[in-house]
Coordinates of C-alpha atoms in Angstrom, one line a residue:
Chain W
M1 CA -0.1 -0.1 0.0
R2 CA 0.7 3.6 0.2
A3 CA 1.6 5.5 2.8
M4 CA 3.7 8.7 4.3
V5 CA 6.3 7.9 6.6
Y6 CA 8.9 9.7 8.3
R7 CA 12.3 10.3 7.8
G8 CA 14.0 12.4 10.1
P9 CA 13.0 16.3 10.9
Y10 CA 11.2 17.9 8.7
R11 CA 11.4 15.4 6.1
V12 CA 8.6 12.6 5.3
R13 CA 7.5 11.1 1.8
V14 CA 5.6 8.5 0.5
E15 CA 6.2 4.9 -0.2
E16 CA 4.9 1.5 -0.5
K17 CA 4.4 -0.4 2.9
E18 CA 3.1 -3.7 3.9
R19 CA -0.6 -3.4 3.8
P20 CA -1.5 -3.2 8.0
R21 CA -2.3 -7.1 9.3
I22 CA -4.8 -8.3 12.1
E23 CA -2.5 -8.6 14.9
H24 CA -5.1 -9.5 17.3
P25 CA -9.0 -10.9 17.4
N26 CA -10.4 -7.8 18.3
D27 CA -8.4 -5.3 15.3
A28 CA -10.4 -4.3 12.3
I29 CA -8.2 -3.1 9.1
V30 CA -10.1 0.3 7.6
R31 CA -9.4 1.5 4.4
V32 CA -8.8 5.4 4.6
Q33 CA -11.2 7.2 2.3
L34 CA -9.9 11.0 4.6
A35 CA -7.4 11.6 6.9
A36 CA -6.2 15.0 8.6
I37 CA -2.4 16.4 9.1
C38 CA -3.2 17.9 13.0
G39 CA -0.8 21.0 14.7
S40 CA 0.4 18.3 16.5
D41 CA 1.8 16.3 14.0
L42 CA 3.9 18.7 13.2
H43 CA 5.7 18.3 16.9
L44 CA 6.5 15.0 15.1
Y45 CA 7.4 16.6 12.1
H46 CA 10.0 18.8 13.2
G47 CA 11.4 16.0 15.5
M48 CA 10.3 17.1 19.1
M49 CA 8.8 13.8 20.4
P50 CA 11.1 11.2 21.6
D51 CA 10.6 7.9 19.6
T52 CA 9.7 8.9 16.6
R53 CA 10.9 6.2 14.4
V54 CA 12.1 6.6 10.5
G55 CA 9.4 4.6 8.8
H56 CA 6.7 5.3 11.3
T57 CA 3.2 6.3 9.2
F58 CA 1.6 9.6 10.9
G59 CA -2.1 10.3 11.1
H60 CA -4.9 10.2 13.6
E61 CA -7.5 11.9 12.0
F62 CA -8.8 9.5 9.8
I63 CA -11.9 8.3 8.6
G64 CA -12.7 5.3 6.0
V65 CA -14.2 1.7 5.2
V66 CA -13.7 -1.8 7.3
D67 CA -11.6 -3.4 4.9
E68 CA -11.0 -6.2 7.1
V69 CA -12.2 -8.1 10.6
G70 CA -10.8 -10.2 13.4
P71 CA -12.8 -12.9 14.7
A72 CA -13.6 -11.2 17.8
V73 CA -15.0 -8.4 15.8
Q74 CA -18.9 -8.1 16.7
N75 CA -20.0 -4.7 16.2
L76 CA -18.1 -3.9 12.7
Q77 CA -18.8 -5.3 9.3
V78 CA -16.4 -5.4 6.3
G79 CA -18.0 -2.2 4.2
D80 CA -19.2 -0.3 7.0
R81 CA -18.0 3.2 6.8
V82 CA -16.3 4.7 10.1
M83 CA -15.2 7.3 11.8
V84 CA -11.9 6.8 14.2
P85 CA -11.0 8.7 17.7
F86 CA -7.4 9.5 17.5
N87 CA -7.4 7.6 21.0
V88 CA -6.8 4.0 20.5
F89 CA -8.4 2.5 23.5
C90 CA -9.7 -0.4 25.6
G91 CA -12.9 -0.1 27.0
R92 CA -12.6 -2.2 30.1
C93 CA -9.1 -1.2 32.4
W94 CA -9.8 1.4 35.4
F95 CA -9.4 4.4 33.1
C96 CA -11.7 3.4 30.4
A97 CA -14.5 2.7 33.2
R98 CA -14.5 6.0 34.3
G99 CA -14.6 7.3 31.1
L100 CA -11.1 8.4 30.5
Y101 CA -10.6 6.8 27.3
S102 CA -7.4 8.9 26.5
N103 CA -5.7 7.5 29.3
C104 CA -6.5 3.9 28.6
H105 CA -3.4 1.8 30.5
N106 CA -3.9 -1.3 28.2
V107 CA -2.7 0.1 25.3
N108 CA 1.1 1.7 25.4
P109 CA 3.4 -0.1 27.0
N110 CA 6.2 2.6 26.1
A111 CA 5.0 5.0 28.6
T112 CA 2.3 5.1 31.0
A113 CA 1.7 9.4 31.2
V114 CA 0.0 8.9 27.6
G115 CA -2.6 6.4 26.2
G116 CA -2.5 5.0 23.0
I117 CA -2.9 7.4 20.0
Y118 CA -2.2 6.4 16.1
G119 CA 0.4 7.6 14.2
Y120 CA 1.9 9.2 17.1
S121 CA 5.4 7.7 17.7
H122 CA 6.4 4.7 20.1
T123 CA 6.2 7.1 23.3
C124 CA 2.1 6.8 22.0
G125 CA 2.3 3.2 21.5
G126 CA 4.0 2.5 18.5
Y127 CA 0.9 2.3 16.4
D128 CA 1.1 3.4 12.4
G129 CA -1.7 6.0 11.4
G130 CA -4.2 6.7 8.8
Q131 CA -1.6 9.2 6.4
A132 CA -2.3 5.6 4.4
E133 CA -4.4 3.8 2.7
Y134 CA -5.0 1.1 5.3
V135 CA -4.7 1.5 9.5
R136 CA -4.8 -1.0 11.9
V137 CA -7.8 -0.5 14.5
P138 CA -7.3 -2.1 17.4
F139 CA -10.8 -3.1 20.0
A140 CA -12.1 -2.2 16.6
D141 CA -15.5 -2.8 18.9
V142 CA -14.8 -0.2 21.4
G143 CA -13.2 2.8 19.3
P144 CA -15.0 3.3 15.8
S145 CA -18.5 4.8 15.0
K146 CA -20.0 4.3 12.1
I147 CA -20.4 7.8 10.4
P148 CA -24.4 8.5 10.4
D149 CA -25.9 9.0 7.0
W150 CA -26.5 13.0 7.5
M151 CA -22.8 13.5 8.2
E152 CA -20.2 14.5 5.7
D153 CA -17.0 13.0 5.0
E154 CA -15.1 16.2 6.0
D155 CA -17.3 17.4 9.2
A156 CA -16.3 13.1 10.0
V157 CA -12.6 13.6 10.0
L158 CA -12.8 16.8 11.9
L159 CA -14.6 15.2 14.7
T160 CA -11.9 12.2 15.1
D161 CA -9.6 14.8 16.7
A162 CA -9.8 18.9 16.6
L163 CA -13.2 19.7 16.6
A164 CA -13.3 17.1 19.7
T165 CA -10.2 18.6 21.2
G166 CA -11.4 22.2 20.8
Y167 CA -15.2 21.4 22.3
F168 CA -13.0 19.4 25.5
G169 CA -10.9 22.0 25.8
A170 CA -13.5 24.7 26.1
Q171 CA -15.1 22.0 28.9
L172 CA -12.5 21.7 30.7
G173 CA -12.3 25.6 31.3
D174 CA -15.5 24.8 33.3
I175 CA -17.2 28.1 31.8
A176 CA -20.2 30.0 33.4
E177 CA -22.8 32.3 32.0
G178 CA -21.2 35.2 31.2
D179 CA -17.3 34.3 31.8
S180 CA -14.6 35.8 29.6
V181 CA -12.6 33.6 28.1
V182 CA -9.1 34.0 26.4
V183 CA -7.8 31.3 24.0
F184 CA -4.6 31.1 22.9
G185 CA -4.2 30.1 19.3
A186 CA -6.2 30.2 16.4
G187 CA -5.5 27.0 14.7
P188 CA -8.1 24.2 14.2
V189 CA -8.5 23.4 18.0
G190 CA -8.3 27.3 19.1
L191 CA -10.9 28.1 16.7
F192 CA -13.3 25.4 17.7
A193 CA -12.6 25.7 21.2
A194 CA -13.4 30.1 20.7
K195 CA -16.8 28.6 18.9
S196 CA -17.7 26.0 21.7
A197 CA -17.2 28.2 24.3
W198 CA -20.4 30.4 23.1
L199 CA -21.8 27.0 23.5
M200 CA -21.0 27.4 27.2
G201 CA -22.5 30.1 27.9
A202 CA -19.2 32.1 27.3
G203 CA -20.0 36.4 27.7
R204 CA -17.0 37.2 25.9
V205 CA -13.9 35.2 23.7
I206 CA -10.9 36.7 22.8
V207 CA -8.6 34.6 20.5
I208 CA -4.8 35.4 20.4
D209 CA -2.4 34.7 17.4
H210 CA 0.5 36.3 15.1
L211 CA -0.9 35.1 11.8
E212 CA -3.6 37.1 10.6
H213 CA -5.6 34.8 8.4
R214 CA -6.1 33.0 11.5
L215 CA -7.7 35.5 13.0
E216 CA -9.7 36.7 11.0
K217 CA -11.0 33.0 10.6
A218 CA -11.7 33.6 14.5
R219 CA -13.8 36.5 13.6
T220 CA -15.6 35.2 11.1
F221 CA -15.8 32.1 12.0
A222 CA -15.8 31.9 16.0
H223 CA -17.5 35.2 16.2
A224 CA -14.3 36.2 18.6
E225 CA -12.5 39.5 19.7
T226 CA -8.9 39.1 18.4
F227 CA -5.3 40.4 19.5
N228 CA -2.3 39.8 17.6
F229 CA 0.2 39.5 19.9
T230 CA 3.0 40.9 17.7
E231 CA 1.1 44.0 17.9
Y232 CA 1.9 45.0 21.2
D233 CA 4.5 45.2 23.8
D234 CA 3.3 43.1 26.2
I235 CA -0.1 40.9 25.4
V236 CA -0.7 40.3 29.0
V237 CA -0.9 43.8 29.9
Q238 CA -3.1 43.9 26.7
M239 CA -5.4 41.3 28.1
K240 CA -5.3 43.0 31.6
K241 CA -6.4 46.1 29.7
T242 CA -9.1 44.6 28.0
T243 CA -10.8 43.0 31.2
D244 CA -10.7 46.1 33.0
F245 CA -7.6 44.7 35.2
L246 CA -9.5 41.7 36.2
G247 CA -8.0 39.4 34.2
A248 CA -9.9 36.7 31.8
D249 CA -12.0 34.1 34.0
V250 CA -11.0 31.2 31.9
A251 CA -7.9 30.8 29.4
I252 CA -7.1 27.8 27.2
D253 CA -3.9 27.2 25.7
A254 CA -4.6 25.9 22.2
V255 CA -0.7 26.1 20.9
G256 CA 1.5 23.6 22.8
A257 CA 4.9 23.0 22.6
E258 CA 5.8 25.5 19.1
A259 CA 4.9 28.2 20.5
D260 CA 6.1 31.8 19.5
G261 CA 6.5 35.2 21.3
N262 CA 9.6 34.4 23.2
L263 CA 12.7 33.2 21.1
V264 CA 14.4 31.9 23.9
Q265 CA 12.0 29.5 25.0
H266 CA 10.9 28.6 21.3
V267 CA 14.5 27.7 20.0
T268 CA 15.7 25.7 23.6
S269 CA 12.5 23.5 22.8
A270 CA 11.5 23.4 19.2
K271 CA 14.9 23.8 17.8
L272 CA 17.2 22.5 20.5
K273 CA 14.7 20.0 22.2
L274 CA 15.9 20.8 25.5
Q275 CA 12.8 21.2 26.9
G276 CA 9.3 19.1 26.2
G277 CA 8.0 22.3 24.7
S278 CA 7.6 26.1 24.9
P279 CA 5.5 27.2 27.4
V280 CA 5.2 30.9 26.4
A281 CA 0.9 30.6 25.8
L282 CA 0.9 28.4 29.0
N283 CA 2.8 31.3 30.5
W284 CA 0.9 33.9 29.1
A285 CA -2.4 31.8 30.1
I286 CA -1.4 31.7 33.4
D287 CA -0.8 35.6 33.7
S288 CA -3.6 36.6 31.8
V289 CA -6.2 34.8 33.7
R290 CA -7.4 36.4 37.1
K291 CA -6.8 35.2 40.2
G292 CA -8.9 31.9 41.1
G293 CA -9.4 31.7 37.5
T294 CA -9.6 28.2 35.2
I295 CA -6.5 27.5 32.5
S296 CA -7.7 24.6 30.1
V297 CA -4.4 23.2 28.7
M298 CA -5.2 21.7 24.9
G299 CA -2.0 22.2 23.3
A300 CA 0.5 19.2 22.8
Y301 CA 3.7 19.3 25.1
G302 CA 6.6 16.5 25.3
P303 CA 7.3 14.4 28.3
M304 CA 10.1 16.3 29.2
F305 CA 10.3 19.2 31.2
S306 CA 9.2 23.0 30.3
A307 CA 9.7 26.5 32.4
V308 CA 6.4 27.1 33.3
K309 CA 5.4 29.8 35.6
F310 CA 4.4 27.8 38.2
G311 CA 4.8 30.0 40.9
D312 CA 2.3 32.5 39.7
A313 CA -0.1 29.8 38.8
M314 CA 0.4 28.7 42.7
N315 CA -0.2 32.4 44.1
K316 CA -2.9 33.1 41.8
G317 CA -5.0 29.9 43.2
L318 CA -5.5 28.7 39.7
T319 CA -7.0 25.6 38.8
L320 CA -5.2 23.8 35.5
N321 CA -7.6 21.5 33.9
A322 CA -6.2 19.5 31.2
N323 CA -5.7 16.0 29.4
Q324 CA -5.8 14.6 26.0
C325 CA -9.5 14.6 24.7
P326 CA -11.4 11.3 25.5
V327 CA -13.3 12.0 21.8
K328 CA -15.4 9.1 21.9
R329 CA -17.4 10.7 25.0
Q330 CA -17.8 13.9 23.4
W331 CA -19.5 12.2 20.2
P332 CA -23.3 12.2 21.0
R333 CA -23.3 15.7 22.4
L334 CA -21.0 16.8 19.1
F335 CA -23.5 14.8 16.8
E336 CA -26.2 16.9 18.1
H337 CA -24.3 20.3 17.4
V338 CA -23.4 19.3 14.2
R339 CA -26.7 18.3 12.8
N340 CA -28.3 21.4 14.8
G341 CA -25.9 23.1 12.5
Y342 CA -24.1 24.7 16.0
L343 CA -20.8 23.6 14.8
K344 CA -19.7 23.2 10.9
P345 CA -16.0 21.8 11.7
S346 CA -15.6 21.7 7.6
E347 CA -15.7 25.6 7.7
I348 CA -12.1 25.7 8.5
I349 CA -10.2 23.0 6.0
T350 CA -8.2 25.0 3.6
H351 CA -6.4 22.5 1.9
R352 CA -6.9 19.0 0.0
I353 CA -3.9 17.4 -0.9
P354 CA -3.1 14.1 -2.2
L355 CA -1.3 11.5 0.1
E356 CA 1.5 11.6 -2.8
D357 CA 1.9 15.2 -2.1
I358 CA 2.4 14.5 1.3
A359 CA 5.8 16.6 1.5
E360 CA 4.5 19.5 0.4
G361 CA 1.3 19.4 2.6
Y362 CA 3.7 19.3 5.6
H363 CA 5.6 21.8 4.4
I364 CA 2.6 24.4 3.8
F365 CA 1.1 23.4 7.2
S366 CA 4.5 23.9 8.9
A367 CA 5.5 27.0 7.1
K368 CA 2.2 28.4 7.3
L369 CA 2.2 29.0 3.5
D370 CA -1.0 30.0 1.4
G371 CA -3.3 30.9 4.1
C372 CA -3.0 27.4 5.6
I373 CA -5.1 26.4 8.6
K374 CA -6.2 22.6 8.5
P375 CA -5.0 20.6 5.2
I376 CA -6.8 17.0 4.8
I377 CA -5.3 14.5 3.3
V378 CA -6.4 12.2 0.2
P379 CA -5.5 8.7 -0.1
S380 CA -4.5 7.8 -3.8
A381 CA -6.8 4.6 -3.1
A382 CA -10.2 6.5 -1.4
Chain I
M1 CA -9.9 55.6 37.3
H2 CA -12.5 54.0 40.4
P3 CA -10.8 51.6 42.7
Y4 CA -11.4 47.8 42.1
T5 CA -14.6 46.7 43.5
P6 CA -16.6 42.8 43.6
Q7 CA -18.1 43.4 40.0
K8 CA -17.3 42.0 37.1
P9 CA -16.4 44.1 34.6
P10 CA -19.6 44.9 32.4
L11 CA -19.8 42.7 28.9
P12 CA -19.9 44.2 25.4
R13 CA -22.3 42.4 24.4
S14 CA -25.4 41.6 26.5
T15 CA -26.5 37.8 27.4
E16 CA -29.7 38.5 25.5
E17 CA -27.8 40.0 22.1
L18 CA -25.1 36.9 22.2
R19 CA -28.2 34.4 22.2
D20 CA -29.7 36.3 19.4
T21 CA -26.8 36.4 17.3
I22 CA -24.6 33.4 18.2
P23 CA -26.0 30.3 17.0
G24 CA -26.5 27.6 19.7
W25 CA -25.3 30.3 22.8
G26 CA -25.9 28.7 25.4
V27 CA -27.2 25.2 24.7
D28 CA -24.2 23.8 26.7
L29 CA -24.8 26.1 29.9
D30 CA -26.0 23.4 32.2
P31 CA -22.5 21.0 33.0
A32 CA -25.1 18.3 33.0
D33 CA -25.3 18.7 29.4
R34 CA -21.3 18.3 29.2
P35 CA -20.2 15.3 28.0
A36 CA -17.0 16.2 30.0
V37 CA -18.3 16.3 33.7
P38 CA -18.1 15.0 36.1
R39 CA -14.5 13.8 34.5
L40 CA -14.6 10.4 36.2
Q41 CA -17.5 8.6 35.0
D42 CA -18.6 5.7 36.9
R43 CA -19.5 3.1 34.1
P44 CA -18.0 -0.8 34.6
G45 CA -17.8 -1.2 30.9
L46 CA -18.9 0.8 27.7
D47 CA -21.8 -1.8 26.9
G48 CA -22.5 -2.4 30.8
G49 CA -21.3 -4.9 33.0
I50 CA -18.0 -6.4 34.1
P51 CA -16.0 -6.6 31.0
E52 CA -13.7 -9.9 30.6
P53 CA -10.0 -8.9 30.8
A54 CA -8.7 -8.2 27.0
E55 CA -6.9 -10.9 25.5
R56 CA -3.2 -10.8 24.5
Q57 CA -1.8 -9.9 21.0
P58 CA 1.0 -12.3 19.8
E59 CA 4.6 -10.6 21.1
R60 CA 6.0 -11.4 17.4
W61 CA 9.7 -9.8 18.7
P62 CA 10.7 -8.7 22.2
R63 CA 8.5 -5.8 22.7
E64 CA 9.9 -3.1 24.7
R65 CA 8.2 -1.0 27.3
S66 CA 8.2 1.3 30.2
I67 CA 9.4 0.1 33.4
E68 CA 6.5 2.0 35.1
H69 CA 4.4 -1.0 33.7
G70 CA 3.7 -4.3 35.4
M71 CA 3.9 -6.2 32.1
L72 CA 3.2 -5.9 28.6
T73 CA 0.2 -4.3 28.0
P74 CA -2.3 -6.8 26.1
V75 CA -2.5 -4.6 22.5
F76 CA 0.6 -2.5 21.5
G77 CA 1.9 -0.9 18.5
T78 CA 4.0 -2.7 15.9
S79 CA 5.3 -0.2 13.7
C80 CA 9.0 -0.1 13.0
P81 CA 10.9 -2.7 15.4
P82 CA 14.1 -1.2 16.9
K83 CA 17.0 -1.8 14.8
G84 CA 20.7 -0.8 14.6
L85 CA 22.5 1.2 16.6
S86 CA 19.8 3.3 17.3
G87 CA 17.2 0.0 18.4
R88 CA 19.9 -0.3 20.9
I89 CA 20.0 2.9 22.4
R90 CA 16.1 2.7 22.8
R91 CA 16.1 -1.1 24.5
L92 CA 18.5 0.7 26.8
A93 CA 16.5 3.6 27.4
Y94 CA 13.3 1.7 28.1
A95 CA 15.0 -0.9 30.3
R96 CA 16.9 1.1 32.4
Y97 CA 15.6 4.2 33.2
S98 CA 12.2 5.0 33.6
E99 CA 9.8 8.0 32.1
A100 CA 10.7 10.3 35.4
R101 CA 14.1 10.3 34.5
A102 CA 15.4 12.5 31.7
A103 CA 17.8 10.2 30.8
H104 CA 15.0 8.4 29.4
W105 CA 13.7 10.9 27.4
L106 CA 17.2 12.3 26.2
L107 CA 18.5 9.0 25.0
L108 CA 15.4 8.4 23.2
L109 CA 15.8 11.5 21.3
G110 CA 19.3 10.7 20.5
A111 CA 18.0 7.6 19.4
D112 CA 15.9 9.6 17.2
R113 CA 19.2 11.4 15.7
V114 CA 20.8 8.3 15.3
D115 CA 18.1 6.4 13.0
T116 CA 17.9 9.6 10.9
L117 CA 21.6 9.1 10.5
E118 CA 21.9 5.2 9.7
S119 CA 19.0 5.2 7.9
T120 CA 19.5 7.9 5.3
L121 CA 22.8 6.3 4.8
G122 CA 21.3 2.9 4.7
S123 CA 18.7 4.0 2.1
F124 CA 21.6 4.8 -0.2
L125 CA 22.1 1.1 -0.5
G126 CA 18.9 0.0 -1.1
R127 CA 15.9 0.7 -3.3
Q128 CA 14.6 3.5 -2.2
P129 CA 17.5 6.5 -1.4
D130 CA 16.2 9.0 0.5
N131 CA 15.6 12.5 -1.7
L132 CA 16.6 15.0 1.1
L133 CA 15.4 17.7 -1.0
A134 CA 11.7 16.3 -1.9
E135 CA 11.0 15.0 1.5
T136 CA 11.1 18.8 2.8
G137 CA 8.7 20.0 0.4
V138 CA 10.3 23.0 0.0
R139 CA 9.0 23.2 -3.3
S140 CA 5.6 24.4 -2.4
E141 CA 7.5 27.5 -1.4
L142 CA 7.2 28.3 -5.1
S143 CA 3.4 26.9 -5.7
H144 CA 2.4 28.0 -2.5
G145 CA 3.1 31.7 -1.9
G146 CA 6.6 31.4 0.4
F147 CA 7.2 34.9 -0.6
S148 CA 3.8 36.3 -0.4
S149 CA 2.7 34.4 3.1
R150 CA 5.7 35.9 4.7
V151 CA 6.6 38.9 3.8
G152 CA 4.7 42.0 5.4
R153 CA 2.8 39.9 7.6
G154 CA 4.1 40.8 10.8
R155 CA 5.1 36.9 11.8
A156 CA 6.7 35.9 14.8
D157 CA 8.1 32.8 13.5
L158 CA 9.9 34.4 10.8
V159 CA 13.0 35.1 13.1
H160 CA 14.0 31.2 13.7
Q161 CA 12.9 29.2 10.6
P162 CA 16.5 29.4 8.8
L163 CA 17.1 27.7 11.7
D164 CA 15.3 24.7 9.9
A165 CA 17.8 24.2 7.3
V166 CA 20.3 24.1 9.5
I167 CA 18.6 21.2 11.9
V168 CA 17.5 19.5 8.0
L169 CA 21.5 19.9 7.2
G170 CA 23.6 20.3 9.8
P171 CA 23.6 16.5 10.7
W172 CA 25.0 16.0 7.1
V173 CA 27.6 18.9 7.2
L174 CA 28.8 17.6 11.0
A175 CA 29.0 14.3 9.2
G176 CA 30.5 14.9 5.9
Y177 CA 33.4 17.1 8.1
G178 CA 33.9 14.1 10.4
A179 CA 34.1 11.9 7.6
V180 CA 36.9 13.9 5.8
T181 CA 38.6 14.4 8.8
A182 CA 38.9 10.5 9.7
V183 CA 40.0 10.0 5.9
R184 CA 42.9 12.6 6.1
R185 CA 44.0 11.4 9.5
V186 CA 44.2 7.7 8.1
A187 CA 45.9 8.9 4.6
R188 CA 48.3 10.9 7.1
L189 CA 49.1 8.1 9.8
R190 CA 49.9 5.9 6.2
R191 CA 52.3 8.5 4.7
T192 CA 54.0 8.8 8.2
G193 CA 54.0 5.2 9.0

């Protein structure tokens, strides 16, 4: 089959690779119809995530058709069209039994600090991902759902991570009616978090970034007030001014490990790999939120330490909520919101790229060329 | 300016205006409607009842695992088994150091760099040699506005983007320098010996 493979930092290509096989009785093999490149894939692409092996296939956002099922699979049949959460999860460990599917204990031998994620290095379990013609889906009776007839494919593929994560991020903000919510990062997750904050009754939604095309999307798609941090000497002071010097009630970090805004933080983490991630957005969140406020961290960071301003967080009495999103738990409610027209995830897609051009797709997304916000990948066999 | 008061600052738009203008405003106002609340649900299994433990996936090669796990998990990924020098470093990182130790992650990051070098060099001996330029996708700079996407836009990332080229090319320059130096030294030793 044709599959994207990682060849080293900033280098990927498409090559012939052995079709995945049934490894476990509850596995399925899915023929991928649509996949996406996630902002967090760029951390792998840039060589930031430990144990990212040459030859690994990325891709944790994908939908497709069931091509083969293991002997124990009961809920799916060959030919079913399925959407697959980015979490690999068993449905029967301590964590899954409590709805924490993203923290499943039965699927990632390489680390206990994170669950299993498709195409996200061996640190997340060593599963090849969906930027390929076929992908192995473990626990096929548990993770995937059949795509509802009324749902469009491009909406379905964004429900497998980006929309679910943004919606989850807004929930972790514990937003109350009339709260002011500041979202750091106007990428896909930030846009969806901002849009979701309104559903939870936010009174103000503010989005911060440095890319004008993304801030424009935040205004038109997410109805948000926007600030370009490069236009201010100190974006934290600007947030204080904007909130009558109280600070925002809720801050959401939707940037993660490669945040800009502080050159030393960025270079020591994203380039030199001396930190797990550049905590610029997280530190701005800590300093922008009011005392007693809540911070929701959706940005992905590596497992190494990062220079976070934890003293400020303690002194301000902040609540920090964070997790990888347990995607399937969000779906029933999110399906309602998509069907009712409150959320239309495909509106943020800017680029549709053939699998064979994956190297260009990664570069366009990584270098933020051509107004890129969300690229999706179309495999050649789709 | 007034001293600080117990009130929150007034909202730019009233909640009535927000409800009228933003589709779905407040539909998840009640935390009971939010699927992430409460954070810990009480669900013995996804389909009710106490589920059977997961069946074990066959281990086709010795599978490295965190020493913070009591066992190999019943299901695991089978992408890219460890191989070569990078594989030996990875196995050491997993066998010796827990996730709590910086040595664990630094060894794994080091193994990633070694993997890149040995895999790329190895590719030149195989059927699919690496094309370093094509694999960076840099040709999209010409087709997707590399210049216009950057110039005059006040982007904060432009200052460090040149370092990306150093990251891609740097190891090859260093490796080349090392190889040339080694060859010269060997030649010098032969002349003097």
